[in-house]
Short mmCIF file of C-alpha atoms in Angstrom, two decimals:
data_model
loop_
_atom_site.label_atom_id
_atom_site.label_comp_id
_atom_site.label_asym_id
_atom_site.label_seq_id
_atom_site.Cartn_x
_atom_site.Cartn_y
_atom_site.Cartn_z
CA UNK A 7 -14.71 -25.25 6.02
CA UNK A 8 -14.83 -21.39 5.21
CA UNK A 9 -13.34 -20.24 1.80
CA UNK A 10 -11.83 -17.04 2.52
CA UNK A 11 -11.18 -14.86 -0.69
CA UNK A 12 -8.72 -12.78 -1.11
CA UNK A 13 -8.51 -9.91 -3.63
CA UNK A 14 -5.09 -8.59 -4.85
CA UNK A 15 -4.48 -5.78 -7.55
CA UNK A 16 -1.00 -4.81 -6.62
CA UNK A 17 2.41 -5.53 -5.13
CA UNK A 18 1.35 -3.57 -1.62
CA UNK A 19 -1.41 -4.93 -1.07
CA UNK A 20 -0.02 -8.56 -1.56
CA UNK A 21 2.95 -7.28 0.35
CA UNK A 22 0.81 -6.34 3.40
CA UNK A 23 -1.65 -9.62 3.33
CA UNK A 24 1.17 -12.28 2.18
CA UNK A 25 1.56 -13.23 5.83
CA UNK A 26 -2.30 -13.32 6.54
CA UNK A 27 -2.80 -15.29 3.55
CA UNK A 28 0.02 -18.37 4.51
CA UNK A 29 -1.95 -18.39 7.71
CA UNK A 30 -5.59 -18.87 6.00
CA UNK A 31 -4.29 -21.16 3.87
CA UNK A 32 -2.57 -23.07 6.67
CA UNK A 33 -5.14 -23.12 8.55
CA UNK A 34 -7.50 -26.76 9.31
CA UNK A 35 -10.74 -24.42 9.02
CA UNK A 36 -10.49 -22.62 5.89
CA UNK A 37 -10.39 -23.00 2.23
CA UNK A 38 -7.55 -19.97 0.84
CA UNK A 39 -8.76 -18.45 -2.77
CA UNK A 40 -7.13 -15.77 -4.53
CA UNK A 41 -8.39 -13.39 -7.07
CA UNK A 42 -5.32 -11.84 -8.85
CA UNK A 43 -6.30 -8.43 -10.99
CA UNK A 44 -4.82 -5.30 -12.36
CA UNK A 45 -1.18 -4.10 -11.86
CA UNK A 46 -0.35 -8.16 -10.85
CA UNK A 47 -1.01 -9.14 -14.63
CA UNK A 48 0.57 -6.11 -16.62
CA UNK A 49 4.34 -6.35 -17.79
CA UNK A 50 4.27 -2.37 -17.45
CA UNK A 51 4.28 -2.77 -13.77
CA UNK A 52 6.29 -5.64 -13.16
CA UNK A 53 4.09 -8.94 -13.82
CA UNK A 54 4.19 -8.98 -10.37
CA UNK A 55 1.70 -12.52 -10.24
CA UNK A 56 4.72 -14.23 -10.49
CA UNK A 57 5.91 -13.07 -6.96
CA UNK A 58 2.88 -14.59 -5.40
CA UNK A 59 3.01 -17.97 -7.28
CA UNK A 60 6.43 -18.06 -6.59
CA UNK A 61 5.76 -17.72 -2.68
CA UNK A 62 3.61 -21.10 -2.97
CA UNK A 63 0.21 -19.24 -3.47
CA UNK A 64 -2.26 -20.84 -5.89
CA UNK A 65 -3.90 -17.98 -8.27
CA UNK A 66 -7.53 -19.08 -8.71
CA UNK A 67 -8.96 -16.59 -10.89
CA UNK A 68 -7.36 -14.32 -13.10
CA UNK A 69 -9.35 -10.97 -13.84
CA UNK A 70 -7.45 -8.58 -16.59
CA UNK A 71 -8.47 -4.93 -15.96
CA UNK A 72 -6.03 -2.68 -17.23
CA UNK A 73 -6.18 -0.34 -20.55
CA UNK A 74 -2.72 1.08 -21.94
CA UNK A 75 -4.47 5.01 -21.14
CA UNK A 76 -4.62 6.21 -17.53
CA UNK A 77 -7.23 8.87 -18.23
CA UNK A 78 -10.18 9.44 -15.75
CA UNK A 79 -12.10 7.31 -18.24
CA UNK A 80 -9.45 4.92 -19.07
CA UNK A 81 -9.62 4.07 -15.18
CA UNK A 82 -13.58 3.86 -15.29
CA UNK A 83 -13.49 1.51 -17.86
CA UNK A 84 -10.86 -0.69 -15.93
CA UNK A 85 -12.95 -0.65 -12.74
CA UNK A 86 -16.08 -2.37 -15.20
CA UNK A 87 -13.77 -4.64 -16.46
CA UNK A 88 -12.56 -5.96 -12.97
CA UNK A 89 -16.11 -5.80 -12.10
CA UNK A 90 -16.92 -8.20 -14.35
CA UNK A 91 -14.42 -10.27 -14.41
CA UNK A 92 -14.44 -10.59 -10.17
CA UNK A 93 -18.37 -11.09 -11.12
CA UNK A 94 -17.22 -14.31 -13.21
CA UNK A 95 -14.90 -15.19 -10.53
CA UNK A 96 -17.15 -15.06 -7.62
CA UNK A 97 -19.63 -17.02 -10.00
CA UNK A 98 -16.81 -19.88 -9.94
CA UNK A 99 -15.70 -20.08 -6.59
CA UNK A 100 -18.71 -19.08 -4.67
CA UNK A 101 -16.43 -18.06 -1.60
CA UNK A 102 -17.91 -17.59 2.07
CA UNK A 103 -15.89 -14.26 2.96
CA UNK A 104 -13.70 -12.02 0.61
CA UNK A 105 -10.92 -10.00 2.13
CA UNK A 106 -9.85 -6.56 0.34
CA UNK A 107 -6.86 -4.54 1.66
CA UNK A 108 -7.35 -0.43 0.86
CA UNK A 109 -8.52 2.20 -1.14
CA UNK A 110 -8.03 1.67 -4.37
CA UNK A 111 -10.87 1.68 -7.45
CA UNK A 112 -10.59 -1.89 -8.18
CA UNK A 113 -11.00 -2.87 -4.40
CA UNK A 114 -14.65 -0.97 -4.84
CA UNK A 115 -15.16 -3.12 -8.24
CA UNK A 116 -14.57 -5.90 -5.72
CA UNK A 117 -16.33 -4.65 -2.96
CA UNK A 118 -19.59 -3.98 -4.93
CA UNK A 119 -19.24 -7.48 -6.46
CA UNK A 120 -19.57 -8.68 -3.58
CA UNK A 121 -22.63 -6.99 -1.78
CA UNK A 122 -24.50 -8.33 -5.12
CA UNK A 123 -23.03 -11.67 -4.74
CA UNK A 124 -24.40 -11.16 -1.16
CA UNK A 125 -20.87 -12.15 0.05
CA UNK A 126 -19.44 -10.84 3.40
CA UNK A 127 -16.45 -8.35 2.95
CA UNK A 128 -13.73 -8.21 5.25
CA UNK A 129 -12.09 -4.51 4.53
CA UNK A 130 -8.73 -3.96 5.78
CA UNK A 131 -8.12 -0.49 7.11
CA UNK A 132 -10.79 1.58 6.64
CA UNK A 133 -11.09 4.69 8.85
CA UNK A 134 -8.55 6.44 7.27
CA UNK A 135 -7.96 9.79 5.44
CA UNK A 136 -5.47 10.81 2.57
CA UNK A 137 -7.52 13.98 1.63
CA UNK A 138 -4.88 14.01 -1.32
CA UNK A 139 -6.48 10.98 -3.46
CA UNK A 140 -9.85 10.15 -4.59
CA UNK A 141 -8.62 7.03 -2.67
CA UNK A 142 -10.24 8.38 0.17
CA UNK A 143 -13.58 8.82 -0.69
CA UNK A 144 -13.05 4.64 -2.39
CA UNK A 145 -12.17 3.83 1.51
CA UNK A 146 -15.21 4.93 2.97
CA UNK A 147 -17.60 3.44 0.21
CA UNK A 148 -16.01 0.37 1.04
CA UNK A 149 -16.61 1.13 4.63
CA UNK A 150 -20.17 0.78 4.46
CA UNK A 151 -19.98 -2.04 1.74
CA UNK A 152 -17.76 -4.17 4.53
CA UNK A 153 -19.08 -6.62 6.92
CA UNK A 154 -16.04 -6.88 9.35
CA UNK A 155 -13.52 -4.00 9.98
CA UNK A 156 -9.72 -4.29 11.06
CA UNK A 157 -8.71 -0.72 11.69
CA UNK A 158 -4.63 0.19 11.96
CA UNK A 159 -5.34 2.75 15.27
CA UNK A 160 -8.15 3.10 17.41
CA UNK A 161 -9.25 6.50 15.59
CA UNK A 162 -9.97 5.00 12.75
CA UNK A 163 -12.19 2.00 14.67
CA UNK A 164 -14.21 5.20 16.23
CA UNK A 165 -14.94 6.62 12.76
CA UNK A 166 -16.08 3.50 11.01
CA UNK A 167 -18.42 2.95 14.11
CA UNK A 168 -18.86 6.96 13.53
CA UNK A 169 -19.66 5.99 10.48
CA UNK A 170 -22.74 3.47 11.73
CA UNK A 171 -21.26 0.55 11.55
CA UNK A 172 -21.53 -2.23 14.31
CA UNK A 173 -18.85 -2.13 16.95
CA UNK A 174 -18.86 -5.80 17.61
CA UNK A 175 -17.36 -5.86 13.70
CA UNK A 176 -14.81 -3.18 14.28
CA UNK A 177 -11.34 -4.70 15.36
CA UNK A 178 -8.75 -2.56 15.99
CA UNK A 179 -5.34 -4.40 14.87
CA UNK A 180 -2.50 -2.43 14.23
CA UNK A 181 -0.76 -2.54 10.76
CA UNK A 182 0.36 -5.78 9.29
CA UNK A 183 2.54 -4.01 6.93
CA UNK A 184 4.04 -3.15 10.36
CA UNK A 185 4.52 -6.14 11.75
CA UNK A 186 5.50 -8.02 9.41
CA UNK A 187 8.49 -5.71 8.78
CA UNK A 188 9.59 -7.57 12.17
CA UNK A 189 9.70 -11.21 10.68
CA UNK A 190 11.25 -10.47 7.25
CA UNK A 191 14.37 -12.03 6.68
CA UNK A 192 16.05 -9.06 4.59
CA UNK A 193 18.87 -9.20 1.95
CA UNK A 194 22.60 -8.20 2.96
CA UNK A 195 23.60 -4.99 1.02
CA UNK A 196 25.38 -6.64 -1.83
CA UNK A 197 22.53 -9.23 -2.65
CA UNK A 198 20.53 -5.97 -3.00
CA UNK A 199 22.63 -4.48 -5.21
CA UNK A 200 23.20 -7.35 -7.85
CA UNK A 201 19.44 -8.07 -7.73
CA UNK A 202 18.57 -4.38 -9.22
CA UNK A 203 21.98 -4.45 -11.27
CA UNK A 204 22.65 -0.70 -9.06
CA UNK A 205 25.70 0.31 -7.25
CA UNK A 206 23.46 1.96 -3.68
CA UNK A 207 26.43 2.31 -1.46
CA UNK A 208 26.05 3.22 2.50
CA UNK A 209 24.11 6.63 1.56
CA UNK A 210 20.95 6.47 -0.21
CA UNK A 211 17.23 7.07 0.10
CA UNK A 212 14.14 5.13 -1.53
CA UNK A 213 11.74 7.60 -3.33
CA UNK A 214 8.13 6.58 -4.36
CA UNK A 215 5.85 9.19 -5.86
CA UNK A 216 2.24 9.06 -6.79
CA UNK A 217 -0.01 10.86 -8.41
CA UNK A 218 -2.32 13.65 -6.79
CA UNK A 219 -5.57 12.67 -8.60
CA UNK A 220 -7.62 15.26 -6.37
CA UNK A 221 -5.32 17.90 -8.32
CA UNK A 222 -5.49 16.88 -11.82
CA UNK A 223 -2.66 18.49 -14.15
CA UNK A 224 -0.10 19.43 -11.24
CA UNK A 225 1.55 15.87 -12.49
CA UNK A 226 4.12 16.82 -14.41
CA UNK A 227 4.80 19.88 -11.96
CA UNK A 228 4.73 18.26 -9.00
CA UNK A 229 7.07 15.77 -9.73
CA UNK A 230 9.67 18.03 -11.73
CA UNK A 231 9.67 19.79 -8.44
CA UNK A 232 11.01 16.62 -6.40
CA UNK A 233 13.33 15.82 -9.07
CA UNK A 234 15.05 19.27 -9.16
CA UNK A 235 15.02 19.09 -5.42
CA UNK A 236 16.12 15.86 -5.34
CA UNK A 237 19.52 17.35 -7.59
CA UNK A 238 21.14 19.02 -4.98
CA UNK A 239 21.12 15.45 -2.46
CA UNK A 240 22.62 13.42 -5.78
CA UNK A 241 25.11 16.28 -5.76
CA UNK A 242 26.51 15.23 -2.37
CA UNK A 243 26.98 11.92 -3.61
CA UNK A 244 23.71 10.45 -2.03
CA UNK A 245 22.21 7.94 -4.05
CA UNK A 246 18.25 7.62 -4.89
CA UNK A 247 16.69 4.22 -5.53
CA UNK A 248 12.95 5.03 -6.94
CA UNK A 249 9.93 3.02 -7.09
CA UNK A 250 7.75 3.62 -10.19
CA UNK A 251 3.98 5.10 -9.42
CA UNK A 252 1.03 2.78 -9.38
CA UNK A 253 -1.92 2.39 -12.11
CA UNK A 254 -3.82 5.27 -10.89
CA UNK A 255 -4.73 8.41 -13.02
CA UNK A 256 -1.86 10.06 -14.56
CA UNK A 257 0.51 7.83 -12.93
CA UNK A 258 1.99 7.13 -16.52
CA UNK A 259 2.90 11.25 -16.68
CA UNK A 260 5.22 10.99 -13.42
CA UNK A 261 6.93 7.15 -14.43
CA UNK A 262 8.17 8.82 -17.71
CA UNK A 263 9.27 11.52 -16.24
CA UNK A 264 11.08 10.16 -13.58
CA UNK A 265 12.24 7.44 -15.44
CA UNK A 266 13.58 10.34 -17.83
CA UNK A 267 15.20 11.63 -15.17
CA UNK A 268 16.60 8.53 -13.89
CA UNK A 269 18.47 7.75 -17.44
CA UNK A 270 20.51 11.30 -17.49
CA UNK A 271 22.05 10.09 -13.46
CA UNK A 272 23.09 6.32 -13.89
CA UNK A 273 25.49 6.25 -11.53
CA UNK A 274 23.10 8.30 -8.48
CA UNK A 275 19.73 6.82 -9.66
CA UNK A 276 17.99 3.99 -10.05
CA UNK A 277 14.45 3.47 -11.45
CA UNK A 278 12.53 0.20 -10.32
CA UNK A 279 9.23 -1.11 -11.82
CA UNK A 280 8.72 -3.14 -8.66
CA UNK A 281 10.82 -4.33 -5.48
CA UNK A 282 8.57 -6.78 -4.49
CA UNK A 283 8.04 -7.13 -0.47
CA UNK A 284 11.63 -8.58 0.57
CA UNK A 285 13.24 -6.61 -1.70
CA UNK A 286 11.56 -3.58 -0.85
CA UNK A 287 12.00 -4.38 2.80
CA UNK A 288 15.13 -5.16 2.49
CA UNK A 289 15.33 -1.24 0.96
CA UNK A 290 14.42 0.35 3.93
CA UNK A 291 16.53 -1.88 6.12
CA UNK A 292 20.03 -0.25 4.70
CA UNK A 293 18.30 2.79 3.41
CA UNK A 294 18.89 5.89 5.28
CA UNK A 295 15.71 7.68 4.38
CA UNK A 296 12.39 7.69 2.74
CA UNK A 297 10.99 10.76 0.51
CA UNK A 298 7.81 11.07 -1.74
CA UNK A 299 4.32 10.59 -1.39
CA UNK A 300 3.89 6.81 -0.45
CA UNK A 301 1.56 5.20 2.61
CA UNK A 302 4.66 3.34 3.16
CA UNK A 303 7.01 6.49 4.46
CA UNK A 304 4.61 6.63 7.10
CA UNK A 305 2.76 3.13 8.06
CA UNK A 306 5.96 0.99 7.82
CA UNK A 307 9.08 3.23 7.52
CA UNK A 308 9.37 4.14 10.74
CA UNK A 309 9.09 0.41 12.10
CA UNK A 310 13.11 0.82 10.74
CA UNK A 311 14.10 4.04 12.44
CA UNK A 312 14.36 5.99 9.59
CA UNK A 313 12.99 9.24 8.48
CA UNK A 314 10.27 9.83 5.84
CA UNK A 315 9.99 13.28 4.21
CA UNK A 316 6.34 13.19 3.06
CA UNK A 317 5.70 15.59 -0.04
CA UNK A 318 2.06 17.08 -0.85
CA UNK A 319 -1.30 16.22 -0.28
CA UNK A 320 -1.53 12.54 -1.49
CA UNK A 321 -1.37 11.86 2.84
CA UNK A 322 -2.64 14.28 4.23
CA UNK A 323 -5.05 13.81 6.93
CA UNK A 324 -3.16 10.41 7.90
CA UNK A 325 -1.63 9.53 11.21
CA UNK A 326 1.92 9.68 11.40
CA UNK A 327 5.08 9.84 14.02
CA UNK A 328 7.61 11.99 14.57
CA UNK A 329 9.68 10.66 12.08
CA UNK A 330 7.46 12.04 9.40
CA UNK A 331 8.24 15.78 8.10
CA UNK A 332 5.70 17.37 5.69
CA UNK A 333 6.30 19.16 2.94
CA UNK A 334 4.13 20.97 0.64
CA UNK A 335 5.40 19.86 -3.29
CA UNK A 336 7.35 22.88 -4.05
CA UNK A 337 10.96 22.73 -4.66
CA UNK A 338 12.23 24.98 -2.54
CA UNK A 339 10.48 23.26 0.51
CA UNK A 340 11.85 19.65 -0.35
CA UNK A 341 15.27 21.14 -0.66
CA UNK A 342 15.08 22.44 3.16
CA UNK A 343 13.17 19.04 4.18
CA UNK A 344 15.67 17.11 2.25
CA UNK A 345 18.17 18.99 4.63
CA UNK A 346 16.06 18.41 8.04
CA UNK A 347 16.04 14.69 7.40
CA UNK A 348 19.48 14.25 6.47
CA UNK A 349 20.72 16.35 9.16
CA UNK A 350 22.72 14.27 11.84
CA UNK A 351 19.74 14.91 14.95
CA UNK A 352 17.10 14.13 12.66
CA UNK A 353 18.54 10.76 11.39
CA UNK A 354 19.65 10.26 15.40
CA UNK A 355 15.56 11.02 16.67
CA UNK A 356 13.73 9.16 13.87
CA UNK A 357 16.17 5.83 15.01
CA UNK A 358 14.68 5.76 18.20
CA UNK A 359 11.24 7.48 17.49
CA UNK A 360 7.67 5.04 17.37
CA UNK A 361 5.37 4.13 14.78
CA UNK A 362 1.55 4.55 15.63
CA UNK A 363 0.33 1.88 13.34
CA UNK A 364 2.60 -1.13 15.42
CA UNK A 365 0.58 -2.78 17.50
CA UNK A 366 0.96 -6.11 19.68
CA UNK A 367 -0.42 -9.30 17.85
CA UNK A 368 -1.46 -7.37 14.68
CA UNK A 369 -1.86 -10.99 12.18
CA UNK A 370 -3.69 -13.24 14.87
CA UNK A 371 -6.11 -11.08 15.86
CA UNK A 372 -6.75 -10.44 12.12
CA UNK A 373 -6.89 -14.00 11.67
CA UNK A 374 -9.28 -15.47 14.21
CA UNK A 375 -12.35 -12.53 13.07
CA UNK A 376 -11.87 -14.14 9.28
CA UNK A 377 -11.84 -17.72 10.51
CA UNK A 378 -14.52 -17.78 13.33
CA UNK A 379 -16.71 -14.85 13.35
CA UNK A 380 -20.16 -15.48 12.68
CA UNK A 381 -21.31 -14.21 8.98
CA UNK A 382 -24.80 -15.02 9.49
CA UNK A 383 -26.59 -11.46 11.33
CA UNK A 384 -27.64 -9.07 8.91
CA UNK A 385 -25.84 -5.21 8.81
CA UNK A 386 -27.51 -2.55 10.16
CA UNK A 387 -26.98 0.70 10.39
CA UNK A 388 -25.61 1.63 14.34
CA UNK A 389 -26.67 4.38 15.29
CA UNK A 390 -24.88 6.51 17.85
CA UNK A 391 -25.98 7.55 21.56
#
């Protein structure tokens, strides 16, 4: 029986894999482990652990990694301590195959564990490029630390085999995030509502802003600009329901001040540490649009036909739909993409308009790679023509 490993640091990555990992651990041919780490086991974003136990998971190892600073060497120090501690945990469990989702530093902890522990990786969408985020430069090291590849769109499968790895391993899947935005049973409005103790109403967008780490200092400017943009939508009585910034560098300079900003509007805003996946879901589902700087405005919002009004860098480079506008993170330029969005033909086109990451049969063919492929060939490099 395989043990299949999975690695989870935060609430979108266990959002995206949730339904990948009932089926592993479901599954006659496979032992499910999962290694819980850094935003999951910090009350500043949520404690969000609990969300997986309570969805019947089992947490086998628990590996702290967080400091209280977010400085460039606050966040080195946290990817040694979730190197160790995964180092510990692989020690323990001894799986057969470990499955990371992304880009982000503690997936490369994970990821180099790994390659020591002589451990196949299985690295969910590689291929990718946010040129926006040190992120990207994470993805492709973990590219060519990975054993098997599951790509979102058949780009990305050509640049990880671009890239010299084996086609045989490449799998082009689709987006589970995607898909499984077509099997969630979401909230009604008012169940919403009472769970975030917030008043949303039939007009309201979801905001999520990160920050830029390839343009350190812009933080505090970057965001002030959305906010003041933002002002003139809260104005006409639209409503903004925000999801705080993840763990990366400087991400504790935009939570305060949006959460600053969020205090002085309590009847138009609403500041969330975490939604969790239904709930978040279930945010899209009766929200009318999605602005800031999040994967998610343009991987899984448009699976609900709404717009996304994308803001900066932080994406760029990424595929996207027509239901994506892009705005550089100046306040003037949100303010007229705020308007495009919003407008009446906009909100009628993104309703009807595609999402490049759906594709047909996303989780199975996911699934039978991690259960049956054979682990046992040594990489080498592929080399092209």
């Amino acid at each position: 029986m395989r043990k299949i490993c999975f690695v989870t640091g935060t609430r979108a990555d266990y959002g995206i894999m949730s339904s990948l990992m009932k089926e592993v651990k479901e599954s006659p041919d496979a032992n499910l482990q999962i290694v819980a780490t850094n935003m999951h086991l910090s009350p500043a974003y949520g404690m969000t652990v609990n969300e997986i136990i309570a969805d019947g998971f089992k947490i086998d190892a628990r590996v702290e990694s967080l400091l209280s600073s977010d400085t460039p060497a606050a966040t080195v120090k946290s990817m040694g301590l979730t190197q160790i501690g995964i180092a510990d945990a692989f020690d323990r469990l001894r799986p057969d195959l470990v499955v990371i989702l992304g880009d982000r530093y503690e997936m490369l902890a994970a990821a180099s564990a790994a390659l020591i522990f002589r451990i196949p990786v299985a690295h969910l969408y590689g291929g990718e490029t946010t040129e926006g985020a040190y992120d990207d430069n994470i993805r492709h090291a973990i590219t060519k630390l990975s054993y098997l590849h599951f790509t979102s769109t058949e780009l990305y499968s050509k640049r990880i085999i671009q890239m010299g790895e084996d086609p045989a391993k490449v799998f082009w899947v689709g987006s589970l995030g995607a898909e499984n935005i077509h099997k969630e049973n979401f909230m009604a409005l008012d169940e919403l509502e009472r769970s975030i103790s917030f008043k949303l109403g039939g007009r309201f967008m979801v905001a999520t802003f990160h920050p830029v780490t390839t343009q350190p200092g812009e933080e505090a400017r970057q965001t002030s600009a959305l906010l003041e943009a933002l002002e003139s939508a809260i104005s006409e009585e639209w409503k903004i329901l925000f999801t705080m910034p993840n763990s990366d560098t400087g991400g504790s300079i935009v939570a305060n001040i949006i959460k600053k900003w969020a205090d002085k509007h309590p009847d138009s805003v609403k500041a969330v540490t975490s939604l969790g996946r239904r709930r978040y879901y279930s945010a899209l589902h009766h929200a009318s649009a999605v602005v800031g700087n999040s994967s998610s405005g343009l991987i899984e919002a448009p699976s609900f036909g709404i717009p996304t009004l994308n803001i900066g860098d932080r994406q760029k480079g990424r595929a996207q739909g027509e239901s994506v506008v892009n705005v550089a993170a100046e306040k003037d330029e949100i303010r007229k993409g705020l308007k495009k969005i919003l407008s009446d033909e906009f909100l009628k086109d993104a309703s009807t308009a595609t999402n490049p990451y759906e594709k047909e049969g996303t989780l199975q063919a996911i699934l039978h790679p991690l259960l049956y492929a054979s682990l046992d060939s040594p990489k080498h490099f592929h080399d092209l023509g």
